[in-house]
PDB file of C-alpha atoms in Angstrom:
ATOM      1  CA  UNK A   1      -3.133 -20.330   8.024  1.00 77.00           C
ATOM      2  CA  UNK A   2      -6.683 -20.471   9.819  1.00 86.00           C
ATOM      3  CA  UNK A   3      -9.735 -20.390   7.842  1.00 87.00           C
ATOM      4  CA  UNK A   4     -10.386 -16.926   9.233  1.00 90.00           C
ATOM      5  CA  UNK A   5      -7.092 -15.672   7.951  1.00 91.00           C
ATOM      6  CA  UNK A   6      -7.670 -17.327   4.609  1.00 92.00           C
ATOM      7  CA  UNK A   7     -10.884 -15.222   4.299  1.00 93.00           C
ATOM      8  CA  UNK A   8      -9.067 -12.170   5.286  1.00 92.00           C
ATOM      9  CA  UNK A   9      -6.330 -12.942   2.671  1.00 92.00           C
ATOM     10  CA  UNK A  10      -8.887 -13.469  -0.151  1.00 93.00           C
ATOM     11  CA  UNK A  11     -10.732 -10.207   0.700  1.00 94.00           C
ATOM     12  CA  UNK A  12      -7.560  -8.264   0.875  1.00 93.00           C
ATOM     13  CA  UNK A  13      -6.518  -9.675  -2.620  1.00 91.00           C
ATOM     14  CA  UNK A  14      -9.617  -8.583  -4.242  1.00 92.00           C
ATOM     15  CA  UNK A  15      -9.497  -5.144  -2.484  1.00 92.00           C
ATOM     16  CA  UNK A  16      -5.999  -4.371  -3.383  1.00 91.00           C
ATOM     17  CA  UNK A  17      -5.769  -6.152  -6.542  1.00 87.00           C
ATOM     18  CA  UNK A  18      -8.628  -4.174  -8.187  1.00 90.00           C
ATOM     19  CA  UNK A  19      -7.065  -0.848  -6.973  1.00 91.00           C
ATOM     20  CA  UNK A  20      -4.831  -0.662  -9.849  1.00 89.00           C
ATOM     21  CA  UNK A  21      -7.862  -0.231 -12.034  1.00 91.00           C
ATOM     22  CA  UNK A  22      -9.377   2.419 -10.058  1.00 94.00           C
ATOM     23  CA  UNK A  23      -6.099   4.169  -9.886  1.00 93.00           C
ATOM     24  CA  UNK A  24      -5.931   4.190 -13.659  1.00 91.00           C
ATOM     25  CA  UNK A  25      -9.403   5.667 -13.824  1.00 94.00           C
ATOM     26  CA  UNK A  26      -8.816   8.364 -11.418  1.00 94.00           C
ATOM     27  CA  UNK A  27      -5.508   9.380 -13.064  1.00 92.00           C
ATOM     28  CA  UNK A  28      -7.251  10.238 -16.200  1.00 93.00           C
ATOM     29  CA  UNK A  29      -8.524  13.477 -14.693  1.00 93.00           C
ATOM     30  CA  UNK A  30      -6.365  14.195 -11.517  1.00 93.00           C
ATOM     31  CA  UNK A  31      -2.481  14.045 -10.814  1.00 92.00           C
ATOM     32  CA  UNK A  32      -0.967  11.485  -8.595  1.00 93.00           C
ATOM     33  CA  UNK A  33      -0.491  13.878  -5.713  1.00 94.00           C
ATOM     34  CA  UNK A  34      -4.134  14.965  -5.683  1.00 93.00           C
ATOM     35  CA  UNK A  35      -5.340  11.335  -6.141  1.00 95.00           C
ATOM     36  CA  UNK A  36      -3.248  10.191  -3.052  1.00 95.00           C
ATOM     37  CA  UNK A  37      -4.493  13.089  -0.991  1.00 95.00           C
ATOM     38  CA  UNK A  38      -8.199  12.370  -1.817  1.00 95.00           C
ATOM     39  CA  UNK A  39      -7.685   8.697  -1.259  1.00 95.00           C
ATOM     40  CA  UNK A  40      -6.080   9.265   2.239  1.00 96.00           C
ATOM     41  CA  UNK A  41      -8.960  11.807   2.982  1.00 95.00           C
ATOM     42  CA  UNK A  42     -11.652   9.215   2.210  1.00 97.00           C
ATOM     43  CA  UNK A  43      -9.649   6.461   4.207  1.00 96.00           C
ATOM     44  CA  UNK A  44      -9.372   8.823   7.218  1.00 95.00           C
ATOM     45  CA  UNK A  45     -13.050   9.491   7.439  1.00 95.00           C
ATOM     46  CA  UNK A  46     -13.807   5.908   7.154  1.00 95.00           C
ATOM     47  CA  UNK A  47     -11.322   4.956   9.920  1.00 94.00           C
ATOM     48  CA  UNK A  48     -12.718   7.768  12.217  1.00 93.00           C
ATOM     49  CA  UNK A  49     -16.029   6.214  11.916  1.00 93.00           C
ATOM     50  CA  UNK A  50     -14.752   2.849  12.551  1.00 91.00           C
ATOM     51  CA  UNK A  51     -12.891   4.010  15.585  1.00 91.00           C
ATOM     52  CA  UNK A  52     -15.926   5.779  17.088  1.00 89.00           C
ATOM     53  CA  UNK A  53     -17.907   2.479  16.765  1.00 88.00           C
ATOM     54  CA  UNK A  54     -15.243  -0.012  18.237  1.00 86.00           C
ATOM     55  CA  UNK A  55     -13.180   2.385  20.374  1.00 79.00           C
ATOM     56  CA  UNK A  56      -9.798   0.614  20.241  1.00 72.00           C
ATOM     57  CA  UNK A  57      -6.854   1.994  22.439  1.00 73.00           C
ATOM     58  CA  UNK A  58      -5.028   4.493  20.392  1.00 71.00           C
ATOM     59  CA  UNK A  59      -1.200   4.938  20.384  1.00 68.00           C
ATOM     60  CA  UNK A  60       0.317   7.624  22.650  1.00 69.00           C
ATOM     61  CA  UNK A  61       3.633   9.370  22.936  1.00 65.00           C
ATOM     62  CA  UNK A  62       6.504   8.219  20.988  1.00 66.00           C
ATOM     63  CA  UNK A  63       4.721   5.659  19.058  1.00 72.00           C
ATOM     64  CA  UNK A  64       3.782   8.440  16.572  1.00 80.00           C
ATOM     65  CA  UNK A  65       7.270   8.679  15.127  1.00 86.00           C
ATOM     66  CA  UNK A  66       6.515   5.106  13.941  1.00 88.00           C
ATOM     67  CA  UNK A  67       3.304   6.210  12.236  1.00 90.00           C
ATOM     68  CA  UNK A  68       5.114   9.092  10.657  1.00 91.00           C
ATOM     69  CA  UNK A  69       7.665   6.558   9.042  1.00 92.00           C
ATOM     70  CA  UNK A  70       4.726   4.321   7.979  1.00 92.00           C
ATOM     71  CA  UNK A  71       2.706   7.381   6.796  1.00 93.00           C
ATOM     72  CA  UNK A  72       5.524   8.315   4.520  1.00 94.00           C
ATOM     73  CA  UNK A  73       6.869   5.056   3.259  1.00 93.00           C
ATOM     74  CA  UNK A  74       3.857   2.843   3.569  1.00 93.00           C
ATOM     75  CA  UNK A  75       1.318   5.178   2.135  1.00 94.00           C
ATOM     76  CA  UNK A  76       2.502   8.633   0.756  1.00 94.00           C
ATOM     77  CA  UNK A  77       5.442   7.653  -1.305  1.00 95.00           C
ATOM     78  CA  UNK A  78       4.335   4.278  -2.775  1.00 94.00           C
ATOM     79  CA  UNK A  79       0.867   5.564  -3.503  1.00 94.00           C
ATOM     80  CA  UNK A  80       2.267   8.643  -5.369  1.00 95.00           C
ATOM     81  CA  UNK A  81       4.704   6.455  -7.275  1.00 95.00           C
ATOM     82  CA  UNK A  82       2.106   3.892  -8.333  1.00 94.00           C
ATOM     83  CA  UNK A  83      -0.344   6.734  -9.430  1.00 93.00           C
ATOM     84  CA  UNK A  84       2.408   8.274 -11.416  1.00 94.00           C
ATOM     85  CA  UNK A  85       3.561   5.108 -12.958  1.00 93.00           C
ATOM     86  CA  UNK A  86       0.189   4.138 -14.108  1.00 90.00           C
ATOM     87  CA  UNK A  87       0.101   7.243 -16.207  1.00 89.00           C
ATOM     88  CA  UNK A  88       2.438   5.398 -18.769  1.00 87.00           C
ATOM     89  CA  UNK A  89       1.877   1.625 -17.972  1.00 86.00           C
ATOM     90  CA  UNK A  90      -1.040  -0.590 -17.692  1.00 83.00           C
ATOM     91  CA  UNK A  91      -2.835  -1.406 -14.514  1.00 81.00           C
ATOM     92  CA  UNK A  92      -2.139  -5.008 -15.228  1.00 79.00           C
ATOM     93  CA  UNK A  93       1.633  -4.345 -15.504  1.00 81.00           C
ATOM     94  CA  UNK A  94       1.538  -2.287 -12.402  1.00 85.00           C
ATOM     95  CA  UNK A  95      -0.007  -5.127 -10.543  1.00 82.00           C
ATOM     96  CA  UNK A  96       2.450  -7.480 -11.853  1.00 82.00           C
ATOM     97  CA  UNK A  97       5.422  -5.301 -10.752  1.00 85.00           C
ATOM     98  CA  UNK A  98       3.837  -4.723  -7.247  1.00 86.00           C
ATOM     99  CA  UNK A  99       3.866  -8.476  -6.812  1.00 81.00           C
ATOM    100  CA  UNK A 100       7.614  -8.118  -6.172  1.00 83.00           C
ATOM    101  CA  UNK A 101       6.724  -6.966  -2.533  1.00 86.00           C
ATOM    102  CA  UNK A 102       7.422 -10.436  -1.020  1.00 83.00           C
ATOM    103  CA  UNK A 103      10.841 -10.421  -2.516  1.00 82.00           C
ATOM    104  CA  UNK A 104      11.747  -7.187  -0.688  1.00 85.00           C
ATOM    105  CA  UNK A 105       9.923  -8.349   2.409  1.00 82.00           C
ATOM    106  CA  UNK A 106      12.039 -11.561   2.653  1.00 81.00           C
ATOM    107  CA  UNK A 107      15.164  -9.719   2.306  1.00 80.00           C
ATOM    108  CA  UNK A 108      14.500  -7.154   4.788  1.00 82.00           C
ATOM    109  CA  UNK A 109      12.789  -9.630   7.259  1.00 77.00           C
ATOM    110  CA  UNK A 110      15.916 -11.930   7.147  1.00 72.00           C
ATOM    111  CA  UNK A 111      17.973  -8.975   8.543  1.00 69.00           C
ATOM    112  CA  UNK A 112      15.761  -7.762  11.123  1.00 67.00           C
ATOM    113  CA  UNK A 113      13.269 -10.601  12.170  1.00 68.00           C
ATOM    114  CA  UNK A 114      15.099 -13.630  13.660  1.00 62.00           C
ATOM    115  CA  UNK A 115      11.976 -15.892  13.058  1.00 62.00           C
ATOM    116  CA  UNK A 116      12.045 -15.044   9.294  1.00 63.00           C
ATOM    117  CA  UNK A 117      15.667 -15.807   8.473  1.00 63.00           C
ATOM    118  CA  UNK A 118      16.848 -16.822   4.960  1.00 65.00           C
ATOM    119  CA  UNK A 119      16.731 -20.508   3.887  1.00 72.00           C
ATOM    120  CA  UNK A 120      17.483 -22.390   0.878  1.00 76.00           C
ATOM    121  CA  UNK A 121      13.984 -22.416  -0.370  1.00 78.00           C
ATOM    122  CA  UNK A 122      13.543 -18.758   0.309  1.00 70.00           C
ATOM    123  CA  UNK A 123      16.842 -18.072  -1.678  1.00 74.00           C
ATOM    124  CA  UNK A 124      15.644 -20.096  -4.396  1.00 80.00           C
ATOM    125  CA  UNK A 125      12.320 -18.325  -4.341  1.00 73.00           C
ATOM    126  CA  UNK A 126      14.077 -14.922  -4.509  1.00 67.00           C
ATOM    127  CA  UNK A 127      16.070 -15.805  -7.711  1.00 73.00           C
ATOM    128  CA  UNK A 128      13.096 -17.273  -9.369  1.00 77.00           C
ATOM    129  CA  UNK A 129      11.020 -14.252  -8.384  1.00 69.00           C
ATOM    130  CA  UNK A 130      13.606 -11.644  -9.725  1.00 69.00           C
ATOM    131  CA  UNK A 131      14.001 -13.697 -12.959  1.00 74.00           C
ATOM    132  CA  UNK A 132      10.298 -13.609 -13.305  1.00 71.00           C
ATOM    133  CA  UNK A 133      10.157  -9.962 -12.854  1.00 65.00           C
ATOM    134  CA  UNK A 134      12.821  -9.564 -15.709  1.00 66.00           C
ATOM    135  CA  UNK A 135      11.083 -11.602 -18.014  1.00 72.00           C
ATOM    136  CA  UNK A 136       7.683  -9.807 -17.384  1.00 66.00           C
ATOM    137  CA  UNK A 137       9.037  -6.352 -18.112  1.00 60.00           C
ATOM    138  CA  UNK A 138      11.636  -7.145 -20.629  1.00 62.00           C
ATOM    139  CA  UNK A 139       9.361  -6.429 -23.745  1.00 62.00           C
ATOM    140  CA  UNK A 140       8.419  -3.153 -21.888  1.00 56.00           C
ATOM    141  CA  UNK A 141      12.119  -1.657 -21.555  1.00 52.00           C
ATOM    142  CA  UNK A 142      12.340  -0.768 -25.153  1.00 51.00           C
ATOM    143  CA  UNK A 143       9.266   1.652 -25.050  1.00 56.00           C
ATOM    144  CA  UNK A 144      11.150   4.760 -23.923  1.00 57.00           C
ATOM    145  CA  UNK A 145      12.717   6.320 -21.067  1.00 56.00           C
ATOM    146  CA  UNK A 146       9.459   7.252 -19.466  1.00 59.00           C
ATOM    147  CA  UNK A 147       8.155   3.764 -19.480  1.00 79.00           C
ATOM    148  CA  UNK A 148      11.544   2.566 -17.795  1.00 85.00           C
ATOM    149  CA  UNK A 149      11.119   5.094 -15.162  1.00 88.00           C
ATOM    150  CA  UNK A 150       7.476   4.070 -14.419  1.00 89.00           C
ATOM    151  CA  UNK A 151       8.830   0.426 -14.075  1.00 88.00           C
ATOM    152  CA  UNK A 152      11.539   1.666 -11.628  1.00 91.00           C
ATOM    153  CA  UNK A 153       8.911   3.732  -9.758  1.00 93.00           C
ATOM    154  CA  UNK A 154       6.809   0.625  -9.323  1.00 92.00           C
ATOM    155  CA  UNK A 155       9.740  -1.448  -8.153  1.00 92.00           C
ATOM    156  CA  UNK A 156      10.755   1.323  -5.581  1.00 94.00           C
ATOM    157  CA  UNK A 157       7.136   1.389  -4.346  1.00 94.00           C
ATOM    158  CA  UNK A 158       7.194  -2.252  -3.760  1.00 92.00           C
ATOM    159  CA  UNK A 159      10.536  -1.968  -1.910  1.00 92.00           C
ATOM    160  CA  UNK A 160       8.868   0.696   0.313  1.00 93.00           C
ATOM    161  CA  UNK A 161       6.079  -1.550   1.082  1.00 91.00           C
ATOM    162  CA  UNK A 162       8.539  -4.579   1.787  1.00 88.00           C
ATOM    163  CA  UNK A 163      10.610  -2.575   4.262  1.00 89.00           C
ATOM    164  CA  UNK A 164       7.454  -1.057   5.922  1.00 90.00           C
ATOM    165  CA  UNK A 165       5.962  -4.539   6.572  1.00 86.00           C
ATOM    166  CA  UNK A 166       8.861  -5.545   8.569  1.00 86.00           C
ATOM    167  CA  UNK A 167       9.127  -2.150  10.391  1.00 86.00           C
ATOM    168  CA  UNK A 168       5.445  -2.257  11.381  1.00 86.00           C
ATOM    169  CA  UNK A 169       5.992  -5.892  12.595  1.00 81.00           C
ATOM    170  CA  UNK A 170       8.895  -4.814  14.899  1.00 81.00           C
ATOM    171  CA  UNK A 171       7.332  -1.823  16.222  1.00 81.00           C
ATOM    172  CA  UNK A 172       3.619  -2.276  16.280  1.00 80.00           C
ATOM    173  CA  UNK A 173       3.120  -6.007  17.244  1.00 77.00           C
ATOM    174  CA  UNK A 174       0.097  -6.606  19.145  1.00 76.00           C
ATOM    175  CA  UNK A 175      -1.650  -3.180  18.548  1.00 82.00           C
ATOM    176  CA  UNK A 176      -5.190  -3.276  17.480  1.00 86.00           C
ATOM    177  CA  UNK A 177      -5.392  -3.217  13.587  1.00 88.00           C
ATOM    178  CA  UNK A 178      -7.814  -0.327  13.555  1.00 88.00           C
ATOM    179  CA  UNK A 179      -5.350   1.874  15.648  1.00 87.00           C
ATOM    180  CA  UNK A 180      -2.586   0.855  13.319  1.00 89.00           C
ATOM    181  CA  UNK A 181      -4.541   1.782  10.328  1.00 91.00           C
ATOM    182  CA  UNK A 182      -5.657   5.045  11.666  1.00 92.00           C
ATOM    183  CA  UNK A 183      -2.200   6.083  12.809  1.00 90.00           C
ATOM    184  CA  UNK A 184      -0.364   5.577   9.559  1.00 92.00           C
ATOM    185  CA  UNK A 185      -3.331   7.122   7.547  1.00 94.00           C
ATOM    186  CA  UNK A 186      -3.510  10.170   9.656  1.00 94.00           C
ATOM    187  CA  UNK A 187       0.078  10.935   9.270  1.00 94.00           C
ATOM    188  CA  UNK A 188      -0.066  10.148   5.502  1.00 95.00           C
ATOM    189  CA  UNK A 189      -2.879  12.628   5.239  1.00 95.00           C
ATOM    190  CA  UNK A 190      -0.951  15.199   7.085  1.00 94.00           C
ATOM    191  CA  UNK A 191       1.891  14.683   4.730  1.00 94.00           C
ATOM    192  CA  UNK A 192      -0.335  14.783   1.508  1.00 94.00           C
ATOM    193  CA  UNK A 193      -2.208  17.901   2.356  1.00 93.00           C
ATOM    194  CA  UNK A 194       0.551  20.459   1.999  1.00 93.00           C
ATOM    195  CA  UNK A 195       2.459  18.241  -0.661  1.00 93.00           C
ATOM    196  CA  UNK A 196      -0.389  18.011  -2.967  1.00 92.00           C
ATOM    197  CA  UNK A 197      -1.353  21.527  -2.441  1.00 91.00           C
ATOM    198  CA  UNK A 198       2.125  22.717  -3.160  1.00 91.00           C
ATOM    199  CA  UNK A 199       2.621  20.394  -6.267  1.00 90.00           C
ATOM    200  CA  UNK A 200      -0.724  20.303  -7.933  1.00 86.00           C
ATOM    201  CA  UNK A 201      -2.952  22.685  -5.919  1.00 79.00           C
ATOM    202  CA  UNK A 202      -5.219  19.784  -5.134  1.00 71.00           C
ATOM    203  CA  UNK A 203      -7.499  21.726  -2.782  1.00 75.00           C
ATOM    204  CA  UNK A 204      -8.259  24.180  -5.537  1.00 74.00           C
ATOM    205  CA  UNK A 205      -8.599  21.847  -8.419  1.00 78.00           C
ATOM    206  CA  UNK A 206     -10.850  18.963  -7.329  1.00 85.00           C
ATOM    207  CA  UNK A 207     -12.177  16.366  -9.628  1.00 90.00           C
ATOM    208  CA  UNK A 208     -15.476  17.315 -11.664  1.00 92.00           C
ATOM    209  CA  UNK A 209     -16.303  13.832 -13.065  1.00 94.00           C
ATOM    210  CA  UNK A 210     -18.527  11.500 -10.807  1.00 95.00           C
ATOM    211  CA  UNK A 211     -16.465   8.412 -11.957  1.00 96.00           C
ATOM    212  CA  UNK A 212     -13.346  10.021 -10.480  1.00 95.00           C
ATOM    213  CA  UNK A 213     -15.083  10.670  -7.314  1.00 96.00           C
ATOM    214  CA  UNK A 214     -16.206   7.023  -7.165  1.00 97.00           C
ATOM    215  CA  UNK A 215     -12.653   5.892  -7.874  1.00 96.00           C
ATOM    216  CA  UNK A 216     -11.086   7.829  -5.141  1.00 96.00           C
ATOM    217  CA  UNK A 217     -13.888   6.897  -2.829  1.00 96.00           C
ATOM    218  CA  UNK A 218     -13.517   3.264  -3.449  1.00 96.00           C
ATOM    219  CA  UNK A 219      -9.787   3.625  -3.198  1.00 96.00           C
ATOM    220  CA  UNK A 220     -10.101   5.443   0.259  1.00 96.00           C
ATOM    221  CA  UNK A 221     -12.856   3.346   1.785  1.00 95.00           C
ATOM    222  CA  UNK A 222     -12.202  -0.077   0.489  1.00 95.00           C
ATOM    223  CA  UNK A 223      -8.599  -0.080  -0.979  1.00 94.00           C
ATOM    224  CA  UNK A 224      -7.083   1.802   2.108  1.00 94.00           C
ATOM    225  CA  UNK A 225      -9.198   1.879   5.309  1.00 94.00           C
ATOM    226  CA  UNK A 226     -10.651  -1.666   5.074  1.00 95.00           C
ATOM    227  CA  UNK A 227      -7.600  -3.184   3.341  1.00 94.00           C
ATOM    228  CA  UNK A 228      -5.072  -1.686   5.827  1.00 93.00           C
ATOM    229  CA  UNK A 229      -7.054  -3.095   8.642  1.00 93.00           C
ATOM    230  CA  UNK A 230      -7.152  -6.479   7.132  1.00 93.00           C
ATOM    231  CA  UNK A 231      -3.225  -6.115   6.289  1.00 92.00           C
ATOM    232  CA  UNK A 232      -2.447  -5.401   9.867  1.00 90.00           C
ATOM    233  CA  UNK A 233      -4.807  -8.184  11.269  1.00 91.00           C
ATOM    234  CA  UNK A 234      -2.835 -10.584   9.121  1.00 91.00           C
ATOM    235  CA  UNK A 235       0.533  -9.152   9.989  1.00 86.00           C
ATOM    236  CA  UNK A 236      -0.368  -9.663  13.672  1.00 84.00           C
ATOM    237  CA  UNK A 237      -1.405 -13.274  13.041  1.00 86.00           C
ATOM    238  CA  UNK A 238       0.927 -14.807  10.380  1.00 84.00           C
ATOM    239  CA  UNK A 239       3.698 -12.207  10.074  1.00 81.00           C
ATOM    240  CA  UNK A 240       4.974  -9.810   7.259  1.00 79.00           C
ATOM    241  CA  UNK A 241       6.271 -12.556   4.930  1.00 74.00           C
ATOM    242  CA  UNK A 242       3.179 -14.572   4.775  1.00 80.00           C
ATOM    243  CA  UNK A 243       1.097 -11.417   4.502  1.00 83.00           C
ATOM    244  CA  UNK A 244       2.999 -10.071   1.792  1.00 81.00           C
ATOM    245  CA  UNK A 245       2.325 -13.100  -0.339  1.00 81.00           C
ATOM    246  CA  UNK A 246      -1.187 -11.474  -1.095  1.00 86.00           C
ATOM    247  CA  UNK A 247       0.592  -9.318  -3.798  1.00 82.00           C
ATOM    248  CA  UNK A 248       1.149 -12.602  -5.763  1.00 79.00           C
ATOM    249  CA  UNK A 249      -2.608 -12.659  -6.543  1.00 80.00           C
ATOM    250  CA  UNK A 250      -2.612  -8.980  -7.799  1.00 78.00           C
ATOM    251  CA  UNK A 251      -1.763  -9.862 -11.397  1.00 74.00           C
ATOM    252  CA  UNK A 252      -4.792 -12.118 -11.596  1.00 75.00           C
ATOM    253  CA  UNK A 253      -7.040  -9.550  -9.946  1.00 76.00           C
ATOM    254  CA  UNK A 254      -5.617  -6.540 -11.625  1.00 64.00           C
TER     255      UNK A 254
END
């Protein structure tokens, strides 16, 4: 990768890797659905401000079904799963489990992206990666059913991220990163507004602690708005498999 892409990679690693701590902090006062709704709200505000400044060409017509898919499986579902899982596992363990995203990305990319086909080194990497996950979570499996469900939720979130990376690469290639980030965030917010209200009454039970507001503000503006733009910029430049390798840095940061 170029120096410019390496700088984006490092900033993205710091932004997303530290998100697990802020999720843990916010989750002490509010539920996972409310957390994700507020996170998406801050992210949407940040992205609207960015769009007004740089004015990229926005998607039109049928492209919005792509953002509906990404808003659901690249934002709403994995964000809720991670926020729920961190109620019973540590932020460090969550960051380790999220580092399985490249494994799922490689598997899906091999099926749908000809330039990212499987090779012997990739197969070996998959086997070593899955073995590493088993080793890392083995001592957590005996801590009860809830803990096991949290681990499975994290792996399901990682699978959603992996498949979404490949889907976005196929459907949104060449679109400005700000437009990509705005499209999926807008649809995710549209999903989380009714979902969080129905499940947790989020509109009527907002946080009271300043630290919680700081956490969701950081998660929205830095961990979602800025990070999503960097993510799509890297996806456009180096592809989904290399971009997903940023998750390998999360255990160190988290």
